[in-house]
Short mmCIF file of C-alpha atoms in Angstrom, two decimals:
data_model
loop_
_atom_site.label_atom_id
_atom_site.label_comp_id
_atom_site.label_asym_id
_atom_site.label_seq_id
_atom_site.Cartn_x
_atom_site.Cartn_y
_atom_site.Cartn_z
CA MET A 39 -23.47 49.52 -15.50
CA SER A 40 -24.63 49.27 -11.89
CA ARG A 41 -25.57 52.96 -11.90
CA THR A 42 -27.44 52.52 -15.17
CA LEU A 43 -29.32 49.54 -13.76
CA HIS A 44 -30.22 51.47 -10.64
CA ALA A 45 -31.44 54.41 -12.70
CA GLU A 46 -33.60 52.26 -14.97
CA TRP A 47 -34.97 50.33 -12.00
CA THR A 48 -35.88 53.60 -10.27
CA LYS A 49 -37.59 54.97 -13.38
CA LEU A 50 -39.66 51.88 -14.04
CA ARG A 51 -40.46 51.28 -10.36
CA THR A 52 -41.71 54.82 -9.85
CA ALA A 53 -43.68 55.01 -13.11
CA GLY A 54 -47.39 55.33 -12.40
CA GLY A 55 -48.65 52.30 -14.30
CA THR A 56 -45.92 49.73 -13.67
CA GLY A 57 -47.46 48.21 -10.55
CA TRP A 58 -50.91 48.05 -12.08
CA LEU A 59 -49.62 46.42 -15.25
CA LEU A 60 -47.71 43.77 -13.28
CA LEU A 61 -50.81 43.12 -11.20
CA ALA A 62 -52.84 42.83 -14.41
CA VAL A 63 -50.42 40.21 -15.74
CA VAL A 64 -51.00 38.09 -12.63
CA VAL A 65 -54.74 38.62 -12.28
CA LEU A 66 -55.71 38.31 -15.95
CA THR A 67 -53.49 35.29 -16.60
CA THR A 68 -54.80 33.44 -13.55
CA ALA A 69 -58.44 34.45 -14.04
CA VAL A 70 -58.57 33.46 -17.71
CA GLY A 71 -56.81 30.17 -16.97
CA ALA A 72 -59.29 29.39 -14.18
CA ALA A 73 -62.23 30.29 -16.45
CA VAL A 74 -60.98 28.00 -19.23
CA ALA A 75 -60.37 25.20 -16.74
CA GLY A 76 -63.89 25.67 -15.40
CA SER A 77 -65.40 25.42 -18.86
CA ALA A 78 -63.49 22.25 -19.88
CA THR A 79 -65.15 18.88 -19.42
CA CYS A 80 -64.17 15.29 -20.09
CA HIS A 81 -66.12 12.16 -19.21
CA VAL A 82 -64.56 9.72 -21.66
CA ALA A 83 -62.49 6.82 -20.38
CA GLY A 84 -58.84 7.37 -21.24
CA GLY A 85 -59.17 11.15 -21.59
CA CYS A 86 -60.37 13.55 -24.25
CA GLY A 87 -57.05 14.43 -25.82
CA GLN A 88 -56.86 17.69 -23.83
CA ASP A 89 -53.74 18.92 -22.09
CA PRO A 90 -54.66 19.98 -18.52
CA ALA A 91 -51.51 22.06 -18.00
CA LYS A 92 -52.01 23.91 -21.27
CA LEU A 93 -55.67 24.50 -20.44
CA SER A 94 -54.79 25.95 -17.05
CA LEU A 95 -52.18 28.26 -18.58
CA THR A 96 -54.43 29.61 -21.35
CA GLY A 97 -54.45 32.99 -19.63
CA VAL A 98 -50.91 33.58 -20.93
CA TYR A 99 -52.54 34.52 -24.26
CA LEU A 100 -53.96 37.62 -22.56
CA GLY A 101 -51.16 38.17 -20.06
CA GLN A 102 -48.60 38.48 -22.86
CA ALA A 103 -50.37 41.56 -24.23
CA VAL A 104 -50.07 43.31 -20.86
CA ALA A 105 -46.42 42.27 -20.55
CA ALA A 106 -45.76 43.71 -24.01
CA ILE A 107 -47.41 47.00 -23.07
CA LEU A 108 -45.26 47.25 -19.94
CA ALA A 109 -42.08 46.65 -21.93
CA VAL A 110 -43.05 49.13 -24.64
CA LEU A 111 -43.73 51.86 -22.09
CA ALA A 112 -40.33 51.25 -20.49
CA ILE A 113 -38.76 53.15 -23.39
CA GLY A 114 -41.67 54.37 -25.50
CA GLY A 115 -42.82 56.64 -22.68
CA GLU A 116 -39.44 58.38 -22.64
CA TYR A 117 -39.53 58.92 -26.38
CA GLY A 118 -43.06 60.30 -26.10
CA THR A 119 -42.10 62.90 -23.47
CA GLY A 120 -38.62 63.65 -24.80
CA MET A 121 -37.02 62.45 -21.56
CA ILE A 122 -34.90 60.03 -23.57
CA ARG A 123 -32.54 62.93 -24.37
CA LEU A 124 -31.89 63.47 -20.67
CA THR A 125 -31.35 59.74 -20.22
CA PHE A 126 -28.68 59.63 -22.93
CA ALA A 127 -27.11 62.88 -21.66
CA ALA A 128 -26.71 61.33 -18.21
CA MET A 129 -25.74 57.88 -19.52
CA PRO A 130 -24.04 58.28 -22.93
CA SER A 131 -23.64 54.53 -23.55
CA ARG A 132 -26.93 53.86 -25.31
CA VAL A 133 -26.40 50.12 -25.56
CA SER A 134 -25.86 50.00 -21.79
CA VAL A 135 -29.14 51.86 -21.30
CA LEU A 136 -30.96 49.33 -23.48
CA ALA A 137 -29.28 46.43 -21.67
CA ALA A 138 -30.29 47.87 -18.30
CA LYS A 139 -33.88 48.36 -19.45
CA ALA A 140 -33.91 44.78 -20.73
CA ALA A 141 -32.63 43.46 -17.41
CA VAL A 142 -35.20 45.40 -15.38
CA VAL A 143 -38.10 44.47 -17.67
CA THR A 144 -37.04 40.82 -17.66
CA GLY A 145 -36.83 40.69 -13.87
CA LEU A 146 -40.22 42.30 -13.30
CA VAL A 147 -42.11 40.35 -15.97
CA LEU A 148 -40.43 37.09 -14.96
CA ALA A 149 -41.50 37.59 -11.34
CA ALA A 150 -45.07 38.44 -12.30
CA GLY A 151 -45.15 35.56 -14.78
CA ALA A 152 -43.95 33.09 -12.17
CA VAL A 153 -46.73 34.12 -9.78
CA ALA A 154 -49.31 34.04 -12.59
CA SER A 155 -48.20 30.62 -13.82
CA ALA A 156 -48.17 29.12 -10.33
CA GLY A 157 -51.62 30.54 -9.67
CA SER A 158 -52.95 29.18 -12.95
CA VAL A 159 -51.65 25.68 -12.26
CA LEU A 160 -53.05 25.78 -8.73
CA ALA A 161 -56.44 26.86 -10.09
CA GLY A 162 -56.34 24.03 -12.62
CA GLN A 163 -55.35 21.57 -9.90
CA LEU A 164 -58.43 22.57 -7.90
CA ILE A 165 -60.92 22.88 -10.76
CA LEU A 166 -60.05 20.25 -13.39
CA PRO A 167 -60.63 17.06 -11.33
CA GLY A 168 -64.28 18.05 -10.92
CA HIS A 169 -64.58 18.26 -14.70
CA GLY A 170 -63.05 14.88 -15.43
CA LEU A 171 -59.53 16.13 -16.16
CA ALA A 172 -57.29 15.13 -13.29
CA GLY A 173 -53.97 15.16 -15.09
CA HIS A 174 -52.46 14.16 -18.43
CA GLY A 175 -55.66 12.60 -19.63
CA LEU A 176 -58.50 11.23 -17.48
CA ALA A 177 -56.36 8.50 -15.94
CA GLY A 178 -53.13 10.50 -15.71
CA PRO A 179 -51.40 11.87 -12.61
CA PRO A 180 -52.91 14.94 -10.91
CA LEU A 181 -51.93 18.34 -12.26
CA SER A 182 -49.20 19.58 -9.90
CA LEU A 183 -46.05 21.67 -9.82
CA GLY A 184 -44.43 18.61 -8.29
CA ASN A 185 -44.76 16.90 -11.67
CA GLY A 186 -41.79 17.56 -13.97
CA ALA A 187 -43.85 18.24 -17.10
CA ASP A 188 -46.26 20.56 -15.29
CA LEU A 189 -43.40 22.42 -13.61
CA ARG A 190 -41.72 22.88 -16.98
CA ALA A 191 -44.96 24.22 -18.44
CA ALA A 192 -45.36 26.72 -15.58
CA LEU A 193 -41.75 27.91 -15.53
CA GLY A 194 -41.68 27.96 -19.31
CA SER A 195 -44.77 30.18 -19.35
CA ALA A 196 -43.01 32.67 -17.06
CA LEU A 197 -39.99 32.61 -19.38
CA TYR A 198 -42.32 33.03 -22.36
CA LEU A 199 -43.79 36.20 -20.86
CA ALA A 200 -40.30 37.57 -20.14
CA LEU A 201 -39.25 36.91 -23.75
CA ILE A 202 -42.37 38.66 -25.01
CA GLY A 203 -41.31 41.63 -22.89
CA LEU A 204 -37.84 41.63 -24.48
CA LEU A 205 -39.36 41.34 -27.96
CA ALA A 206 -41.62 44.31 -27.25
CA LEU A 207 -38.75 46.34 -25.79
CA GLY A 208 -36.64 45.80 -28.90
CA VAL A 209 -39.48 46.73 -31.23
CA ALA A 210 -40.31 49.84 -29.20
CA THR A 211 -36.67 50.93 -29.24
CA ALA A 212 -36.59 50.68 -33.02
CA ALA A 213 -40.06 52.17 -33.59
CA ARG A 214 -39.75 55.03 -31.04
CA ASN A 215 -43.54 55.16 -30.79
CA SER A 216 -45.54 53.29 -28.18
CA ALA A 217 -48.72 52.83 -30.20
CA ALA A 218 -46.84 51.66 -33.29
CA ALA A 219 -44.69 49.29 -31.25
CA ILE A 220 -47.68 47.68 -29.54
CA ALA A 221 -49.39 47.24 -32.90
CA ILE A 222 -46.27 45.65 -34.41
CA VAL A 223 -45.77 43.26 -31.50
CA LEU A 224 -49.40 42.14 -31.41
CA GLY A 225 -49.29 41.76 -35.18
CA LEU A 226 -46.22 39.52 -34.95
CA LEU A 227 -47.88 37.40 -32.28
CA PHE A 228 -51.32 36.95 -33.81
CA LEU A 229 -50.71 37.30 -37.55
CA PHE A 230 -48.93 33.95 -37.89
CA PRO A 231 -51.81 31.92 -36.40
CA LEU A 232 -54.21 33.64 -38.81
CA LEU A 233 -51.94 32.83 -41.74
CA THR A 234 -51.61 29.24 -40.55
CA ALA A 235 -55.38 28.89 -40.48
CA THR A 236 -55.61 29.92 -44.14
CA VAL A 237 -52.88 27.56 -45.41
CA SER A 238 -54.19 24.21 -46.60
CA ALA A 239 -50.86 22.54 -47.38
CA GLY A 240 -49.73 20.59 -44.33
CA ALA A 241 -46.01 21.12 -44.88
CA TRP A 242 -46.34 24.88 -45.20
CA ARG A 243 -48.62 25.04 -42.17
CA ARG A 244 -46.06 23.14 -40.13
CA HIS A 245 -43.27 25.50 -41.23
CA LEU A 246 -45.34 28.52 -40.25
CA GLU A 247 -45.99 26.99 -36.84
CA GLN A 248 -42.26 26.40 -36.43
CA ILE A 249 -41.29 30.03 -37.05
CA ALA A 250 -44.26 31.80 -35.46
CA PRO A 251 -43.12 33.50 -32.22
CA MET A 252 -46.32 32.85 -30.27
CA THR A 253 -47.20 29.42 -31.67
CA ALA A 254 -43.66 28.09 -31.28
CA GLY A 255 -43.07 29.74 -27.91
CA LEU A 256 -46.24 28.36 -26.34
CA GLU A 257 -45.16 24.81 -27.15
CA ILE A 258 -43.34 25.07 -23.80
CA GLN A 259 -46.74 24.54 -22.15
CA ALA A 260 -47.37 21.17 -23.80
CA THR A 261 -47.36 18.13 -21.53
CA ALA A 262 -49.30 15.71 -23.74
CA ASN A 263 -48.83 14.44 -27.33
CA ILE A 264 -45.43 16.13 -27.50
CA ARG A 265 -44.22 13.94 -30.37
CA ALA A 266 -46.97 15.33 -32.60
CA LEU A 267 -45.81 18.93 -32.11
CA PRO A 268 -43.90 20.78 -34.87
CA LEU A 269 -41.14 21.50 -32.32
CA THR A 270 -40.21 20.20 -28.89
CA PRO A 271 -41.21 22.53 -26.02
CA TRP A 272 -37.70 23.92 -25.49
CA GLN A 273 -37.08 24.27 -29.22
CA GLY A 274 -40.26 26.31 -29.49
CA LEU A 275 -39.17 28.62 -26.67
CA GLY A 276 -35.82 28.93 -28.44
CA VAL A 277 -37.59 30.25 -31.54
CA LEU A 278 -39.21 32.97 -29.45
CA ALA A 279 -35.84 33.74 -27.86
CA ALA A 280 -34.38 34.21 -31.35
CA TRP A 281 -37.17 36.66 -32.21
CA ALA A 282 -36.52 38.59 -28.99
CA ALA A 283 -32.77 38.66 -29.64
CA GLY A 284 -33.34 39.90 -33.18
CA ALA A 285 -35.66 42.66 -31.96
CA LEU A 286 -33.14 43.80 -29.34
CA LEU A 287 -30.36 43.76 -31.93
CA LEU A 288 -32.48 45.90 -34.25
CA GLY A 289 -33.28 48.27 -31.41
CA GLY A 290 -29.63 48.51 -30.38
CA LEU A 291 -28.58 49.33 -33.95
CA ALA A 292 -31.28 51.97 -34.17
CA LEU A 293 -30.01 53.57 -30.96
CA ARG A 294 -26.44 53.74 -32.27
CA LEU A 295 -27.22 54.93 -35.78
CA ARG A 296 -29.93 57.51 -35.11
CA ASP A 297 -30.10 60.67 -33.01
CA ALA A 298 -32.25 60.70 -29.91
#
């Protein structure tokens, strides 16, 4: 397994676009979060019902798409060039190859996500007080990684991005086509919110929010009005983890049952 990990790490590290995609995760997530924080205002005593941590981490909506592309290319690129046959010839245990790819993708995306989340919270900490949003509401504590809820939101966002990477890796392994895999992953992420917006029945809307990978997973960012959420923050991240596990299971079965 150590040799397989080293091989997959070498392949992904030396791929032309890996560094740029990781940089894009950090830059786009932080920049969008800072832009949203700069556009938010609140001058009402007691707060405006906005969640400063969630506002600052809005860039994760865009960063997740880049993380998904990186994960898809980790195996989709090999299928596209036919190099996957050489990979399986050198390392016959296909499940080990998938596990090694998952470990490498998780490590890289988690590191980039941690930097992006910390940068987003720092940007919010600097920008939001000037717009009347100092913390959890106008009179709340300052937004800071030293605050337990804000730290959970930041670390949870990094974990969210890593889980999106695993979801995309599993889908790409099953689909064997990069373009199709990216379309499927983005469809899974953004289709549920669109369906939720069209459902008028409150109970059905709540159920859709509870099973939607993106909607449920991003509950980890919530630091205000948590009792009103369909799921607790960690439960929501658990839903996304279940989606990622299911995708990896599907991909692993596809590897074992089909020829390269």
